[in-house]
Tab-separated table of C-alpha atoms and ligand atoms in Angstrom:
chain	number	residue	atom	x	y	z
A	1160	UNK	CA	0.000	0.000	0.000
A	1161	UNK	CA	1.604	3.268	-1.317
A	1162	UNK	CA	1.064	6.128	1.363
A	1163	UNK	CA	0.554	10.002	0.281
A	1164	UNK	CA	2.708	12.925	1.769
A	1165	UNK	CA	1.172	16.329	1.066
A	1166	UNK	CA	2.717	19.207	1.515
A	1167	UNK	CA	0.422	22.109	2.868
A	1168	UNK	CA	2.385	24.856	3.233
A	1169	UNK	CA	4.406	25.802	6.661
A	1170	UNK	CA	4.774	22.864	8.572
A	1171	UNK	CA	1.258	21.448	7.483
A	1172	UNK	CA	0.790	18.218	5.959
A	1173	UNK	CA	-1.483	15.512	5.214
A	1174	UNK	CA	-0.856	11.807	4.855
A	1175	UNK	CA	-3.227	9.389	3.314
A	1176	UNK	CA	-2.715	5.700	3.691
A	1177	UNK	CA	-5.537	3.301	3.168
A	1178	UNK	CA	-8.771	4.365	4.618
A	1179	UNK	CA	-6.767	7.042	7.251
A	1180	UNK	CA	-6.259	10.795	6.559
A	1181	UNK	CA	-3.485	11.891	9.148
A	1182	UNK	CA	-3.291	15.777	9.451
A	1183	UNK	CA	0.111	17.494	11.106
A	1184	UNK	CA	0.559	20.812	12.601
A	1185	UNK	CA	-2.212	22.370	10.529
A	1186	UNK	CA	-1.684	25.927	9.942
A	1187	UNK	CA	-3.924	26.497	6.904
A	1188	UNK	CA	-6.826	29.878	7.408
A	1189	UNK	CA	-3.653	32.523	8.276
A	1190	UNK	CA	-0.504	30.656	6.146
A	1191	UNK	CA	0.014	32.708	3.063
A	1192	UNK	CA	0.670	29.734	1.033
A	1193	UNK	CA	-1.480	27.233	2.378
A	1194	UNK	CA	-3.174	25.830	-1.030
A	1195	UNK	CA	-6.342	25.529	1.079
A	1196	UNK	CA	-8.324	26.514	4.310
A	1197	UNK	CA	-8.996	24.433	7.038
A	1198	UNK	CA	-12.898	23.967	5.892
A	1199	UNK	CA	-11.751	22.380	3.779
A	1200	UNK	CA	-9.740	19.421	4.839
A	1201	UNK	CA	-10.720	16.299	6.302
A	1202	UNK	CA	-8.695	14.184	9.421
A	1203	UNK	CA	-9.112	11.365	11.086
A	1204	UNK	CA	-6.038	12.426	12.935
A	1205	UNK	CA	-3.907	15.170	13.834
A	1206	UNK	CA	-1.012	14.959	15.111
A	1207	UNK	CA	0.709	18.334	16.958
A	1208	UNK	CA	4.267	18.831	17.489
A	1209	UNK	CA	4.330	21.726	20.247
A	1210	UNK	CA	1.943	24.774	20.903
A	1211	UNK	CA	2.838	27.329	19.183
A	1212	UNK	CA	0.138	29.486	16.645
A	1213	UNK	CA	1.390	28.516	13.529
A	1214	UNK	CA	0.931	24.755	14.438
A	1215	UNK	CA	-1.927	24.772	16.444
A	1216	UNK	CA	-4.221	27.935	14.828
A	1217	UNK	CA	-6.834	25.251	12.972
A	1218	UNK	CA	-6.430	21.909	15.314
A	1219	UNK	CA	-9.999	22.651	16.850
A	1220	UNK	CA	-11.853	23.882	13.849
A	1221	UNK	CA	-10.889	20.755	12.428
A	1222	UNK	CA	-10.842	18.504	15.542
A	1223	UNK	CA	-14.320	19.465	16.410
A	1224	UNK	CA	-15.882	19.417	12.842
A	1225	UNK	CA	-14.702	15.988	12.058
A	1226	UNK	CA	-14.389	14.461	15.014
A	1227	UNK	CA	-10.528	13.783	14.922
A	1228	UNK	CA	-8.299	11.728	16.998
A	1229	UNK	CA	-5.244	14.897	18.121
A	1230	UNK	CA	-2.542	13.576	19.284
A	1231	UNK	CA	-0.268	15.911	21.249
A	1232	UNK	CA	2.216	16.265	23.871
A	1233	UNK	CA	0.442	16.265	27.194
A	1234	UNK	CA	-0.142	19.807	27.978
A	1235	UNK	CA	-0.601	20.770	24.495
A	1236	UNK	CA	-3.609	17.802	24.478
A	1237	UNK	CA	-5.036	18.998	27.694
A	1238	UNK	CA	-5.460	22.746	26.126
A	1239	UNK	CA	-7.225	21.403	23.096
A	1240	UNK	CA	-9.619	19.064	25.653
A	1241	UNK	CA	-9.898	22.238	27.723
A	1242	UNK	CA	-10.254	25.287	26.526
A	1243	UNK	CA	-11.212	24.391	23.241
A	1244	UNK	CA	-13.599	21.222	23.962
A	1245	UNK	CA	-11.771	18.406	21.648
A	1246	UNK	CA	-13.358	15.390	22.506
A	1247	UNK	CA	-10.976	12.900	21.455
A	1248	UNK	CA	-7.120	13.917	22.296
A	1249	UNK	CA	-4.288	11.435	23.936
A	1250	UNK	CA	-1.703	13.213	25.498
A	1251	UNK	CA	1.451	11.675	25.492
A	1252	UNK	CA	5.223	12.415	25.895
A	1253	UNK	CA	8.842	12.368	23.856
A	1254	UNK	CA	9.730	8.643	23.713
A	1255	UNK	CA	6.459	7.349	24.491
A	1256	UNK	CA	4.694	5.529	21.364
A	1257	UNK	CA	1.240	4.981	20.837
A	1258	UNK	CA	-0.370	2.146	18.471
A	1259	UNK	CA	-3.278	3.862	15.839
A	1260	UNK	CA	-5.260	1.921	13.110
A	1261	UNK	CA	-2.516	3.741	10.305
A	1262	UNK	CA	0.625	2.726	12.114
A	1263	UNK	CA	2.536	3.876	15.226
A	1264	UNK	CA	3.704	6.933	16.712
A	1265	UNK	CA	6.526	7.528	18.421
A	1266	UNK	CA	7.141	10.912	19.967
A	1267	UNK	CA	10.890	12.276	19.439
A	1268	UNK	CA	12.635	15.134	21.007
A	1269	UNK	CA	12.733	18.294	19.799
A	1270	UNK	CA	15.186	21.261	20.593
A	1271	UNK	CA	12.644	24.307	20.253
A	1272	UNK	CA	9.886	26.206	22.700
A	1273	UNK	CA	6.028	25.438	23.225
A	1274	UNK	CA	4.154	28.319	24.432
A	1275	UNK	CA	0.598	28.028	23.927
A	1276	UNK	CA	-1.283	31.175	22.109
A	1277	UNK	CA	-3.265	32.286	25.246
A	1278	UNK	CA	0.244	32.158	27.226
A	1279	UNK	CA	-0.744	28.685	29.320
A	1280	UNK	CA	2.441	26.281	29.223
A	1281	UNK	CA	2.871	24.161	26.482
A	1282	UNK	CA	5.372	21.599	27.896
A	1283	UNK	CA	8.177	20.879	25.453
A	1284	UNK	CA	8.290	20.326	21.638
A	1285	UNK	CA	8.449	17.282	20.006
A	1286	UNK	CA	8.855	15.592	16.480
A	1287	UNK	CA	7.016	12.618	15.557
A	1288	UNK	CA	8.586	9.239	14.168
A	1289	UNK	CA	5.943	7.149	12.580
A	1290	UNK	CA	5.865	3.297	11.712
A	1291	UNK	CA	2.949	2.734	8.462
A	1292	UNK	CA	3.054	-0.421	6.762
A	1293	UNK	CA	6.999	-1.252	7.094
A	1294	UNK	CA	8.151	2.596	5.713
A	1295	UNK	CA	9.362	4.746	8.648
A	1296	UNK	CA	8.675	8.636	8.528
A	1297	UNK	CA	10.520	10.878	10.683
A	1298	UNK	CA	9.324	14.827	10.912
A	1299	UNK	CA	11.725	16.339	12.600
A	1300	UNK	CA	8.939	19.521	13.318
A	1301	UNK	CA	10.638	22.305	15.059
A	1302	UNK	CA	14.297	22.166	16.053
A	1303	UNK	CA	17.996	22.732	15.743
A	1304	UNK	CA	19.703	20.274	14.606
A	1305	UNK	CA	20.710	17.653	17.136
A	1306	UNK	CA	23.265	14.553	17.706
A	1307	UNK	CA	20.571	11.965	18.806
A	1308	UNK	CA	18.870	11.959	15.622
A	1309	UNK	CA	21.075	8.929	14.997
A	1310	UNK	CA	19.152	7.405	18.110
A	1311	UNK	CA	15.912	7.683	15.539
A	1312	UNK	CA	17.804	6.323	12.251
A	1313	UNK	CA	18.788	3.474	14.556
A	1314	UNK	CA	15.109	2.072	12.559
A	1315	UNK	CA	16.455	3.014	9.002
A	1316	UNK	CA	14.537	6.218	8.086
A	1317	UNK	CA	12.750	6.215	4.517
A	1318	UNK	CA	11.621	9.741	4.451
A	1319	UNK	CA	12.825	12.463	6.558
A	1320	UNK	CA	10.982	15.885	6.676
A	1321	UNK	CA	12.978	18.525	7.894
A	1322	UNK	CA	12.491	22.051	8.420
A	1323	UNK	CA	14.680	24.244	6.532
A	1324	UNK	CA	13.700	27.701	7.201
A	1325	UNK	CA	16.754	28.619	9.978
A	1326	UNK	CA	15.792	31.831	12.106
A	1327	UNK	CA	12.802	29.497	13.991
A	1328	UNK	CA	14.607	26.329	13.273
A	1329	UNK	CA	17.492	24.883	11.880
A	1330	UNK	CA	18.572	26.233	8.196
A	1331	UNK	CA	19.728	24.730	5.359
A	1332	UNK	CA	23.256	23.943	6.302
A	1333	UNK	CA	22.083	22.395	9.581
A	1334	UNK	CA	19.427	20.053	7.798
A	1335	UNK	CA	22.125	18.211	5.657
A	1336	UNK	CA	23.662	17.801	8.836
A	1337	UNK	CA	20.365	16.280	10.058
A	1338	UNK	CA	20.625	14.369	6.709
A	1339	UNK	CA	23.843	12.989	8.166
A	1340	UNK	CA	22.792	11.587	10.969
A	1341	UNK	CA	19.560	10.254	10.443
A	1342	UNK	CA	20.717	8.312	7.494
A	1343	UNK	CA	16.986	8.918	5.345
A	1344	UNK	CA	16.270	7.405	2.038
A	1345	UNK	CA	14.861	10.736	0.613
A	1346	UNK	CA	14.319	13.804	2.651
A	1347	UNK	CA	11.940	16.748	2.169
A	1348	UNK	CA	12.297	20.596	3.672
A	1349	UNK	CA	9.269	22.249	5.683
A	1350	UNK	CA	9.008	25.059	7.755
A	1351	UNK	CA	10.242	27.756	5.113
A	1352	UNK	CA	8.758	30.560	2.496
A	1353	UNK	CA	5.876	31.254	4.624
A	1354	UNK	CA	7.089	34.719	5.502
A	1355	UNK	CA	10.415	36.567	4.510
A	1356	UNK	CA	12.102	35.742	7.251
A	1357	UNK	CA	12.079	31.936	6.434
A	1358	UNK	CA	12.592	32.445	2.635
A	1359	UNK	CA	15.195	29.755	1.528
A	1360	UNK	CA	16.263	29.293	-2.278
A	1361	UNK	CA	15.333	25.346	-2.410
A	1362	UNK	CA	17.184	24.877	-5.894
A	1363	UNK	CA	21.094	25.767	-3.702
A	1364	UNK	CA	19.164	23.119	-0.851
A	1365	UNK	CA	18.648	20.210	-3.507
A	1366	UNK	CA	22.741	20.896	-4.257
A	1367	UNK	CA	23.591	20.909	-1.050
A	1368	UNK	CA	21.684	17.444	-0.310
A	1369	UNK	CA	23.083	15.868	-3.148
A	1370	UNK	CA	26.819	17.492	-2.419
A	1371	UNK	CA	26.494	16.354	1.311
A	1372	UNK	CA	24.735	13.243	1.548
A	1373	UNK	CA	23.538	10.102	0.055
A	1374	UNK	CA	19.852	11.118	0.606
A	1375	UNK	CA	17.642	11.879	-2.518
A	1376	UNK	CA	16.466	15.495	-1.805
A	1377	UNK	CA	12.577	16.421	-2.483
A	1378	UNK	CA	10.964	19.749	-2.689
A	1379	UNK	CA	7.233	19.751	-3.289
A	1380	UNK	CA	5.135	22.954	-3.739
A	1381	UNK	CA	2.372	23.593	-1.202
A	1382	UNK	CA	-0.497	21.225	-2.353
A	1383	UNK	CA	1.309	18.632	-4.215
A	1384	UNK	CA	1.711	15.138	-3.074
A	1385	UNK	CA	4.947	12.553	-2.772
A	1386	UNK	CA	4.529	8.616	-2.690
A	1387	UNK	CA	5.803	6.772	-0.602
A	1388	UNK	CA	6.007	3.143	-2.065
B	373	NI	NI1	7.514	26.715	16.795
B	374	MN	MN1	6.854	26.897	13.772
């Protein structure tokens, strides 16, 4: 079974596999290149990396409309149950993996904050590693670059998504360091071009991929779609 990676702009994306749409930090209604609003997107789950706006903004538009399963670092989880009545959340913590009908998820660290919007504590951020159908999927979400990402390619990583925006997160040069350690099959940037301050030129990123590691480098404009096979 071939699953679907689609890029949504930010750090927003959707993966189909079989019956299951799994939504990630969506940040769709306020993105200026989101390729769609959050009406318009269906999830069965959501999965949320830390609090801040631009990964959290449309979680309980969505959440509440269809009825989704968010999945979310405790504190982030219990604001969504909270203050924005989300029926169905699991909290849950880095290292800790949880078992869904799509696959599993494991949450990794992340070097980065987690504020909330309305100021309440967001614990820390994470990334998420996820096991579907034998491929494993690593989104690194919001970080620096760090050492024990060759902790997560320990499991050999098909598809890496990294952010490459630096200023927030790492930058370029940092994510083929990622690249390094985590060992991926192909890997794809996030978290850049939103806003000028995150622009990144991602024809010198593709060079510096291919110049620096063995990974096959993958840049997808906001709406289209990779497949996994
Ligand atoms: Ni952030
Ligand atoms: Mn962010």
């Amino acid at each position: 079974m071939s699953i679907e990676l689609t890029w949504l702009g930010h750090a927003s994306w959707m993966i189909k596999t079989g019956p299951h749409r799994v939504l990630l930090d969506p940040f769709l209604n306020d993105s200026p290149t989101s390729p769609m609003k959050s009406a318009d997107v269906e999830a069965d789950f959501i999965l949320v990396s830390h609090g801040h706006f631009d990964h959290v903004a449309d979680v309980p538009e969505i959440a509440n409309r269809c009825g989704s399963k968010v999945i979310a670092i405790y504190e982030v989880a219990q604001w969504f149950a909270q203050e924005h009545s989300v029926e169905d959340t699991v909290g849950m913590n880095i290292g800790g993996s949880l078992n869904l009908p799509f696959g599993q998820v494991k949450m990794t660290q992340a070097i980065h904050s987690s504020q909330l919007p309305d100021g309440s504590y967001g614990g820390v951020a994470g990334g998420f590693s996820l096991k579907i159908d034998n491929k494993h999927i690593y989104f690194a979400c919001d970080t620096s670059v760090f050492s024990d990402m060759a902790l997560i390619a320990e499991d050999e990583i098909d598809v890496a998504i990294l952010p490459i925006g630096d200023l927030f997160t790492m930058g370029p040069k940092d994510s083929v360091r990622a690249t390094n350690y985590l060992n991926p099959k192909q890997v794809l940037p996030s978290h850049y071009n939103t806003w000028p301050p995150i622009e990144q030129d991602t024809d010198k990123w593709t060079d510096m991929v291919k110049a620096g590691s063995t990974a096959q480098p993958i840049v997808l404009q906001p709406g289209e779609t990779h497949k996994i096979d």
